[in-house]
Amino acid sequence: KALARGVENVFASLPQVERGVSKILGGDPKGNNFLYTNGKCVVIRNIDNPAIADIYTEHAHQVVVAKYAPSGFYIASGDISGKLRIWDTTQKEHLLKYEYQPFAGKIKDLAWTEDSKRLAVVGEGREKFGAVFLWDTGSSVGEISGHNKVINSVDIKQTRPYRIVTGSDDNCSAFFEGPPFKFKFTISDHGRFVNCVKFSPDGNRFATSSADGQIFVYDGKTGEKICALGGNKAHDGGIYAISWSPDSSHLLSASGDKTAKIWDVAANSVVSTFNMGSNVLDQQLGCLWQKDHLLSLSLSGYINYLDKNNPNKPLRVIKGHSKSIQCLTVHKNGGKSYIYSGSHDGHINYWDSETGENDGFSGKGHTNQVSRMAVDELDQLVSCSMDDTVRYTNLNKRDYSGQDVVKMDVQPKCLAVGPGGYTVVICIGQIILMKNKQKCFAIEDPIYEPEVVAIHPRDGTTAVGGLDGKVHLYSIQGNSLKNDEKTLEAKGPVTDLAYSHNGAFLAVCDANKVVTVFSVADGYAEHNVFYGHHAKIVCIAWSPDNEHFASGGMDMMVYVWTLSDPETRVKIPDAHRLHHVSSLAWLDENTLVTTSHDASVKEWSISYK
């Protein structure tokens, strides 16, 4: 019996960022983890080893902000519909403790009191922009007023007497005393949107930063202005985020001028300037100072670990995907197994399957969704994209070189590589044979709509799955593709197909929820049929043992099937919780890799009893 399964590794998505909008990185009070949001997910990562990640997926709408309670036991997260969820951090299940709707509209920021009992929540509601209430009953402990536009940022002084400060698109900050919290006065020192407000950990100061490139520092108890950091300009661009050092003496700032800076607040001087690059994607939209870690977030979605001793080179950069992943493939290179993933924005990433260390290829690559990838005999990653190209990328160099791009006449949807330097590409209404990176043959307007393709690992037989619910067989002969005039019947429009590694079987999955396996040696006779999915199956992959294969469906299910026994199956429900699995691959006989539109990659250990 095939039984055990467990997630081994989660290579999480990057934060979802947009140009000109601050992005909040939350820190865990113990200093072990940091967290951020992408789509409907809250991503928690270990700060020392970011390959260790956990993803919370219970929001029904896009999440904007998540923050740990000072106790460390709960996280509060708020979404674009105005829902605030408070959930447990200690259990794997992340049980929901309370849910509130403080206002109807996007929650942009939230803050806890140091006793983890009260919460201030701000954003853009219809009639109000903020609320402050008890965490366990939701009853109000004051009001957030004094602004006439969306509130971007809120913070609560972590020492008594409590104070709240807010920052808004009305170019003002507001200061509150309490509890119960009452509006005291408005501060209108900034000339543009106030993006971020933060109390120092000791409560003696708070700082505000704005799109006007200025940072002001105030007395934490009275709200009196102390100074402007850097005189009349702290940065040459808008400042999206600030974060205090744990000892309250320094401040980290992140700016659209593509730099981050550390300030000595008492001396009003810059200690370090981190130049993050010259590309628009090097704009800095978020930051976090936690213990000895200084993190900043680029518009690319990359998370930079800043090095105080070498401001020109980060200690490490966490890369990955911030957009949904469409396809993946795996490949052994120099004794290491790598996972290659291609996303909706054309980005291809490669991951060390053991450590999660990852990077993209250098140079200019695809400009639109990567639809399918495969590795050929020459260790080239062959990829096709909605940018109407097929690319061959050398996996030893991992550099997109211009000469290895082949333009298609119409959009490619799928491809397969075969022995002898062949690639077959399925385009809309077209089947293209390529040899040694050159188009050599085309079948125009076959009488059916081709969708997917697989090539037999040895004899070059090409199986093309169509919307007509059939698999059409072709043979590669020199520079042409000859129709074998033989079709196999699937149970519905074919969505994916794959030959086993030894070439003995062809597995075909379809929109009618069935996997049909054909036996090649028996003239492609139907060998077995596998039922279990409750919705269209979208992807299929054979294990290297040739005895098992995995399928992923629109029902959010992944099944691992045993060829000889359709009744024995391993079920991985909710592999990616919010989205179906878009692609599958096997690293080895006991490790399955899945990916999805949640922009994360997961490794599962599968064992057979």
XYZ file of C-alpha atoms in Angstrom:
609
model
C 0.000 0.000 0.000
C 1.136 3.499 -0.725
C 0.523 5.565 2.342
C 2.910 8.014 3.837
C 3.317 11.497 2.453
C 4.567 14.740 3.907
C 5.743 18.088 2.722
C 9.537 18.188 2.895
C 10.350 21.674 1.699
C 8.366 24.767 0.874
C 10.135 27.217 -1.418
C 7.866 30.154 -0.820
C 6.739 32.933 -3.113
C 8.233 36.398 -2.771
C 6.181 39.326 -1.464
C 3.703 40.723 -3.958
C 4.769 44.301 -4.610
C 3.570 47.204 -6.744
C 5.414 50.265 -7.834
C 4.920 53.266 -5.586
C 3.259 51.299 -2.776
C 4.894 50.497 0.584
C 5.150 46.822 1.478
C 5.171 45.765 5.106
C 7.573 43.088 6.375
C 6.515 41.898 9.826
C 8.930 40.535 12.418
C 8.441 37.911 15.083
C 9.112 39.221 18.617
C 11.500 36.341 19.323
C 13.483 37.312 16.246
C 13.276 33.915 14.492
C 10.850 34.619 11.670
C 9.647 37.346 9.383
C 6.434 37.474 7.400
C 4.790 39.127 4.415
C 1.875 38.625 2.046
C 1.424 37.473 -1.546
C -2.080 37.126 -2.995
C -4.306 35.367 -0.460
C -1.272 33.907 1.342
C 0.634 35.003 4.435
C 4.186 33.687 4.146
C 6.233 33.046 7.323
C 9.964 32.442 6.807
C 12.819 31.599 9.087
C 15.131 34.609 9.081
C 18.346 32.547 9.407
C 17.254 29.900 6.882
C 14.567 31.364 4.578
C 14.184 28.001 2.799
C 12.166 27.022 5.901
C 8.746 28.507 5.268
C 5.116 28.146 6.243
C 2.158 29.496 4.280
C -1.172 30.575 5.803
C -3.967 30.351 3.248
C -7.244 31.052 5.051
C -8.084 34.511 3.693
C -10.797 34.638 1.026
C -9.363 37.860 -0.412
C -5.932 39.304 -1.141
C -4.044 39.900 2.132
C -2.199 43.184 2.567
C -0.549 43.050 5.981
C 0.298 40.535 8.713
C 1.877 41.233 12.120
C 2.838 39.094 15.093
C 1.345 39.895 18.482
C 4.121 40.899 20.939
C 3.413 37.651 22.847
C 4.479 35.751 19.722
C 1.500 33.381 19.997
C -0.794 35.007 17.444
C -0.653 36.721 14.074
C -3.201 39.274 12.916
C -3.645 39.617 9.154
C -5.863 41.990 7.211
C -7.149 41.803 3.633
C -8.568 44.069 0.924
C -12.186 43.379 1.964
C -11.559 44.678 5.499
C -11.471 41.236 7.164
C -9.027 40.894 10.047
C -8.117 37.353 11.092
C -6.266 36.586 14.333
C -4.750 33.117 14.276
C -2.501 30.808 16.231
C 1.196 30.621 15.310
C 2.178 27.662 17.468
C 0.136 24.911 15.768
C 0.632 23.667 12.213
C -3.105 24.167 11.629
C -3.013 27.886 12.539
C -6.437 27.771 14.167
C -8.500 30.924 13.861
C -8.972 32.675 17.197
C -11.061 35.692 16.160
C -12.254 37.343 12.982
C -13.379 40.971 12.723
C -14.478 43.449 10.094
C -13.335 46.812 11.521
C -14.455 48.644 8.366
C -15.522 47.833 4.816
C -12.472 48.378 2.619
C -8.772 47.621 2.344
C -6.814 47.133 5.587
C -3.401 48.711 5.001
C -1.691 48.387 8.392
C -2.250 47.233 11.950
C -0.490 47.444 15.317
C -0.761 45.672 18.678
C -0.317 47.049 22.208
C 2.628 45.435 24.023
C 0.287 43.320 26.203
C -1.193 41.780 23.002
C -4.678 42.845 24.129
C -5.556 45.763 21.847
C -5.287 46.326 18.107
C -5.321 49.400 15.925
C -6.298 48.768 12.306
C -6.183 51.360 9.506
C -6.820 51.611 5.783
C -9.554 52.789 3.478
C -13.083 52.136 4.679
C -16.205 53.762 3.280
C -16.974 56.017 6.186
C -13.960 55.515 8.413
C -10.240 54.923 8.002
C -9.361 53.193 11.248
C -10.491 51.424 14.412
C -8.962 50.437 17.737
C -10.474 47.608 19.763
C -9.936 44.735 22.222
C -8.564 41.662 20.502
C -10.882 39.159 22.220
C -14.240 40.958 22.054
C -13.830 43.456 19.255
C -15.225 46.207 21.465
C -13.921 49.678 20.729
C -11.277 51.305 22.945
C -11.305 54.711 21.290
C -11.445 56.121 17.812
C -9.063 56.777 14.951
C -10.086 60.147 13.513
C -8.420 63.301 12.228
C -7.729 62.181 8.643
C -9.772 62.788 5.515
C -7.995 60.266 3.255
C -6.779 56.653 3.379
C -4.498 55.890 6.347
C -1.338 54.048 5.236
C 0.419 53.346 8.505
C -0.243 53.008 12.230
C 1.925 52.294 15.255
C 1.364 52.002 19.005
C 3.919 53.001 21.622
C 5.109 49.780 23.329
C 5.511 51.422 26.763
C 3.001 53.230 28.961
C 1.529 55.802 28.684
C 0.149 54.407 25.430
C 0.133 56.566 22.333
C -0.934 55.906 18.737
C 0.403 57.617 15.632
C -1.022 57.315 12.094
C 0.140 58.467 8.653
C -2.143 59.243 5.722
C -2.504 60.218 2.065
C -3.743 63.604 3.352
C 0.005 64.359 3.950
C -0.572 64.405 7.733
C 0.203 62.297 10.768
C -2.197 62.160 13.704
C -1.349 61.666 17.376
C -3.632 59.916 19.890
C -3.533 59.434 23.681
C -5.289 56.685 25.596
C -6.716 54.240 26.298
C -9.483 54.938 25.463
C -7.692 56.509 22.523
C -8.596 60.081 21.684
C -7.362 62.249 18.841
C -4.977 64.937 20.200
C -3.581 66.744 17.168
C -2.550 66.574 13.534
C 1.070 66.952 12.416
C 1.410 68.469 8.957
C 5.184 68.658 8.459
C 5.222 66.511 5.301
C 4.466 67.832 1.835
C 3.278 64.496 0.353
C 1.701 61.162 1.402
C 2.896 59.846 4.745
C 3.888 56.224 4.007
C 5.194 54.939 7.311
C 5.109 55.835 11.034
C 7.056 53.960 13.730
C 7.657 54.274 17.483
C 11.102 53.336 18.742
C 11.053 50.132 20.845
C 11.719 52.133 24.050
C 8.829 54.480 23.239
C 10.910 57.661 23.566
C 10.601 58.661 19.923
C 8.546 58.116 16.830
C 9.488 58.759 13.227
C 7.424 59.488 10.136
C 8.495 59.050 6.506
C 6.888 60.309 3.347
C 6.777 60.417 -0.445
C 8.439 63.841 -0.075
C 11.774 62.148 0.809
C 11.775 63.405 4.392
C 11.927 61.702 7.797
C 10.855 63.594 10.935
C 11.518 62.460 14.494
C 9.202 63.358 17.402
C 8.967 62.891 21.161
C 7.116 59.628 21.797
C 5.103 60.909 24.752
C 4.217 64.471 23.743
C 4.455 64.354 19.941
C 6.757 67.396 19.858
C 9.044 67.608 16.840
C 12.709 66.882 17.580
C 14.406 66.995 14.172
C 14.357 66.261 10.460
C 16.830 63.487 9.598
C 19.362 64.661 7.039
C 18.091 68.227 7.235
C 15.615 69.004 4.458
C 16.069 65.712 2.566
C 16.704 62.220 3.906
C 16.464 60.552 0.467
C 16.281 61.683 -3.154
C 13.050 59.752 -3.654
C 9.948 58.857 -1.688
C 10.539 56.899 1.514
C 8.341 53.808 1.692
C 9.374 52.277 4.990
C 11.363 52.820 8.176
C 12.375 50.437 10.963
C 14.091 51.131 14.297
C 17.070 49.203 15.644
C 16.257 47.022 18.672
C 18.153 49.457 20.970
C 16.192 52.477 19.625
C 19.370 54.365 18.652
C 19.306 53.873 14.869
C 16.751 53.920 12.088
C 16.715 52.018 8.779
C 14.962 53.698 5.822
C 13.971 52.335 2.390
C 13.423 54.609 -0.579
C 12.359 54.835 -4.204
C 15.786 56.386 -4.890
C 17.061 52.741 -4.901
C 18.905 53.083 -1.598
C 18.426 52.080 1.998
C 20.107 54.068 4.788
C 20.975 53.598 8.449
C 20.655 56.745 10.553
C 22.191 57.543 13.929
C 19.127 59.354 15.261
C 20.753 61.212 18.183
C 23.615 62.479 16.006
C 21.271 63.062 13.029
C 23.775 61.492 10.653
C 23.865 58.734 8.025
C 25.909 55.745 9.176
C 25.565 53.669 5.978
C 24.030 54.086 2.548
C 23.166 50.880 0.721
C 23.097 51.383 -3.049
C 20.781 48.670 -4.290
C 21.267 49.146 -8.047
C 20.322 51.346 -10.967
C 17.273 49.523 -12.359
C 13.720 50.667 -11.583
C 13.268 47.219 -9.964
C 15.901 48.244 -7.376
C 13.530 50.745 -5.745
C 13.169 49.859 -2.035
C 9.583 49.438 -0.832
C 9.963 47.865 2.596
C 12.414 47.174 5.413
C 12.768 45.353 8.722
C 15.443 45.552 11.428
C 15.303 42.432 13.533
C 18.060 41.463 15.985
C 21.212 41.636 13.796
C 19.322 41.234 10.540
C 18.626 44.237 8.332
C 16.186 43.380 5.562
C 15.056 45.525 2.685
C 12.594 44.725 -0.070
C 13.088 45.638 -3.740
C 10.399 46.335 -6.340
C 11.620 43.083 -7.994
C 10.192 41.288 -4.930
C 13.713 40.286 -3.865
C 14.510 40.419 -0.140
C 17.974 41.796 0.614
C 19.950 41.047 3.780
C 21.998 44.222 4.162
C 25.634 44.110 5.288
C 26.617 47.003 7.574
C 30.273 46.276 6.854
C 29.869 46.246 3.076
C 27.001 48.501 1.989
C 27.551 47.761 -1.705
C 26.908 44.031 -1.519
C 24.079 42.389 0.447
C 24.991 39.375 2.601
C 22.333 37.442 0.690
C 19.417 38.082 -1.609
C 16.302 35.935 -1.454
C 14.919 35.434 -4.932
C 12.102 33.376 -6.369
C 8.729 34.086 -7.958
C 6.175 36.703 -7.076
C 3.792 35.744 -9.928
C 1.975 32.455 -10.493
C 4.088 29.532 -11.713
C 2.852 27.715 -14.836
C 5.377 24.933 -15.349
C 8.389 23.179 -13.872
C 10.966 20.573 -14.704
C 13.878 18.964 -12.853
C 17.419 18.152 -13.896
C 20.567 16.731 -12.299
C 23.628 18.878 -12.861
C 27.040 18.206 -11.307
C 25.606 15.735 -8.817
C 22.941 18.190 -7.633
C 19.251 18.103 -8.414
C 17.787 21.388 -9.588
C 14.179 22.432 -10.026
C 13.392 24.882 -12.839
C 10.168 26.870 -12.596
C 8.643 29.241 -15.135
C 6.094 31.886 -14.286
C 3.318 34.022 -15.640
C 5.611 37.045 -16.119
C 8.208 35.103 -18.161
C 10.644 34.650 -15.273
C 12.484 31.304 -15.001
C 14.030 30.431 -11.663
C 16.238 27.530 -10.643
C 16.343 26.014 -7.154
C 18.850 23.764 -5.435
C 16.408 21.027 -4.379
C 18.163 20.484 -1.053
C 18.871 24.000 0.188
C 16.312 26.102 -1.660
C 19.117 28.430 -2.807
C 17.872 29.894 -6.052
C 18.425 32.436 -8.789
C 17.190 33.469 -12.207
C 19.130 33.217 -15.465
C 21.235 36.188 -16.516
C 20.326 38.299 -19.536
C 16.969 39.057 -21.101
C 14.588 36.115 -21.216
C 10.927 35.516 -22.001
C 8.630 38.525 -21.838
C 5.389 36.641 -21.198
C 4.070 33.459 -19.573
C 6.338 30.427 -19.783
C 3.952 27.620 -20.766
C 6.164 24.518 -20.844
C 9.792 23.531 -20.235
C 11.904 20.419 -20.805
C 15.615 19.574 -20.638
C 17.151 18.016 -23.757
C 20.132 15.666 -24.253
C 22.565 18.596 -24.487
C 21.596 19.948 -21.029
C 19.649 22.789 -22.566
C 16.437 24.029 -20.992
C 13.947 24.277 -23.832
C 11.080 26.635 -22.983
C 8.096 27.990 -24.886
C 6.228 31.134 -24.017
C 3.231 33.286 -24.874
C 5.801 35.736 -26.272
C 5.671 33.408 -29.336
C 9.210 32.088 -28.901
C 10.992 28.848 -28.080
C 14.279 29.323 -26.211
C 17.257 27.009 -25.706
C 19.201 27.932 -22.564
C 22.469 26.205 -21.636
C 22.074 24.911 -18.072
C 25.781 25.102 -17.322
C 25.911 28.803 -18.261
C 22.331 29.701 -17.220
C 22.505 32.712 -19.476
C 19.884 33.692 -22.060
C 21.923 34.094 -25.202
C 20.257 35.912 -28.066
C 21.006 33.406 -30.822
C 19.041 30.600 -29.182
C 15.599 32.155 -29.546
C 13.357 30.753 -32.263
C 10.338 32.821 -33.269
C 7.087 30.922 -33.883
C 4.388 32.043 -36.350
C 1.648 31.540 -33.765
C 1.613 31.124 -30.022
C 3.229 27.924 -28.687
C 1.340 26.035 -25.972
C 3.434 22.964 -25.280
C 6.648 21.234 -26.299
C 8.527 17.976 -25.859
C 12.163 17.039 -26.486
C 13.293 13.739 -27.956
C 16.470 11.847 -28.796
C 18.602 13.135 -31.662
C 18.226 16.869 -31.079
C 14.510 16.978 -31.884
C 11.894 19.233 -30.309
C 8.199 19.104 -31.186
C 6.270 22.291 -30.461
C 2.480 22.507 -30.336
C 1.292 25.941 -31.421
C -2.298 27.081 -31.822
C -3.507 25.016 -34.785
C -0.005 23.915 -35.748
C 2.587 21.205 -34.993
C 6.236 22.193 -35.529
C 9.212 19.830 -35.713
C 12.584 21.359 -34.816
C 16.015 19.814 -35.137
C 19.159 21.337 -33.592
C 17.283 24.557 -32.744
C 15.938 25.036 -36.300
C 12.390 24.628 -37.561
C 12.448 21.859 -40.145
C 8.835 20.781 -40.620
C 5.308 22.019 -39.909
C 1.906 20.365 -39.943
C -0.495 23.236 -40.649
C -4.131 22.985 -39.621
C -4.357 19.352 -38.527
C -8.026 18.343 -38.557
C -8.140 18.614 -34.736
C -6.907 21.206 -32.197
C -3.578 19.914 -30.795
C -2.991 20.710 -27.105
C -0.092 18.690 -25.644
C 2.795 16.537 -26.820
C 5.172 13.808 -25.607
C 8.025 12.072 -27.433
C 8.962 8.431 -26.813
C 12.392 8.378 -25.101
C 13.922 6.001 -27.640
C 12.057 5.533 -30.918
C 10.973 9.142 -31.407
C 7.264 8.320 -31.714
C 5.432 11.583 -31.063
C 2.105 11.506 -29.244
C -0.074 14.602 -29.636
C -3.141 15.013 -27.441
C -6.073 16.916 -28.887
C -9.240 18.678 -27.817
C -10.990 15.953 -29.840
C -10.326 13.493 -26.998
C -7.790 11.512 -28.999
C -4.033 10.951 -28.999
C -2.595 11.159 -32.519
C 0.655 9.264 -33.172
C 3.388 10.502 -35.493
C 6.914 9.299 -36.282
C 9.952 11.516 -36.675
C 11.692 10.612 -39.923
C 14.759 12.697 -40.738
C 13.479 16.245 -41.159
C 9.794 15.423 -41.249
C 6.973 14.306 -38.999
C 4.923 11.522 -40.543
C 1.353 10.814 -39.454
C 1.120 7.163 -38.369
C -2.650 7.229 -39.074
C -3.158 5.777 -35.600
C -5.177 7.370 -32.793
C -5.786 6.355 -29.175
C -9.037 7.133 -27.412
C -8.912 9.177 -24.194
C -12.065 9.736 -22.129
C -12.239 13.460 -22.894
C -10.252 16.406 -24.286
C -6.584 15.596 -23.597
C -4.969 17.951 -21.044
C -1.520 16.327 -20.619
C 0.349 13.145 -21.476
C 3.703 11.538 -20.676
C 5.743 8.480 -21.573
C 7.253 6.473 -18.720
C 11.056 6.855 -18.565
C 11.626 3.333 -19.908
C 9.238 4.034 -22.791
C 6.933 1.127 -21.877
C 3.780 3.132 -21.151
C 1.996 6.305 -22.220
C -0.197 7.985 -19.579
C -2.888 10.358 -20.825
C -5.054 12.589 -18.637
C -8.193 14.393 -19.743
C -10.839 16.970 -18.930
C -13.247 14.173 -17.948
C -11.217 13.381 -14.808
C -9.653 10.140 -16.058
C -6.087 8.916 -16.574
C -5.729 6.241 -19.276
C -2.469 4.293 -19.561
C -1.533 2.605 -22.866
C 1.017 -0.175 -23.244
C 3.493 0.708 -26.006
C 4.748 -2.855 -26.710
C 1.147 -4.077 -27.179
C 0.525 -1.663 -30.022
C -0.670 0.989 -27.573
C -3.454 -1.207 -26.186
C -5.282 0.282 -23.201
C -3.516 -1.072 -20.117
C -5.489 0.470 -17.272
C -7.811 3.317 -16.375
C -7.461 5.426 -13.225
C -10.447 7.172 -11.636
C -10.428 9.414 -8.558
C -10.210 13.072 -9.519
C -13.413 15.124 -9.096
C -12.536 17.684 -11.761
C -10.460 18.159 -14.899
C -6.925 16.744 -14.557
C -4.299 19.238 -15.751
C -0.856 17.669 -15.327
C 0.835 14.279 -15.141
C 4.367 13.018 -14.411
C 6.002 9.586 -14.152
C 8.212 8.552 -11.249
C 11.717 7.385 -12.225
C 10.722 3.908 -10.986
C 8.279 3.577 -13.952
C 5.812 1.981 -11.516
C 4.121 5.149 -10.259
C 2.892 8.416 -11.701
C 1.326 11.554 -10.238
C -1.583 13.624 -11.502
C -2.847 17.059 -10.460
C -6.371 18.314 -11.024
C -8.672 21.316 -10.806
C -10.118 19.597 -7.702
C -6.928 20.771 -5.870
C -5.956 17.115 -5.511
C -2.693 15.395 -6.316
C -2.795 11.621 -6.595
C 0.170 9.272 -6.840
C -0.965 6.143 -8.693
C 0.485 2.636 -8.856
C 0.579 1.330 -12.425
C -0.273 -2.263 -11.537
C -3.087 -1.408 -9.116
C -5.460 1.511 -9.824
C -7.020 1.042 -6.362
C -3.785 1.896 -4.559
C -3.216 5.603 -4.553
C -1.609 8.230 -2.377
C -3.744 11.289 -1.982
C -2.285 14.739 -1.324
C -5.309 16.953 -0.656
C -4.902 20.723 -0.738
C -1.296 20.493 -1.906
C -1.349 24.255 -2.485
C -4.659 24.998 -0.723
C -5.874 27.977 -2.770
C -5.015 26.890 -6.283
C -4.750 23.693 -8.275
C -1.325 22.252 -8.974
C -0.204 23.617 -12.346
C 2.802 21.316 -12.810
C 4.450 18.218 -11.318
C 7.893 16.613 -11.538
C 9.827 13.895 -9.695
C 13.262 14.538 -8.167
C 13.665 10.854 -7.350
C 11.484 7.818 -6.691
C 10.315 9.177 -3.353
C 10.235 12.932 -3.919
C 7.526 14.716 -5.863
C 7.722 18.432 -6.663
C 4.554 20.481 -7.154
C 3.885 24.081 -8.094
C 0.858 26.273 -8.453
C -0.522 29.734 -9.050
C 0.389 30.563 -5.416
C 3.965 31.094 -6.776
C 5.456 28.550 -4.378
C 7.248 25.253 -5.040
C 6.831 22.289 -2.670
C 8.672 18.995 -2.291
C 6.760 15.979 -0.959
C 8.180 12.732 0.316
C 6.177 9.749 -0.914
C 6.721 6.291 0.486
C 5.071 3.022 -0.384
C 4.130 0.610 2.361
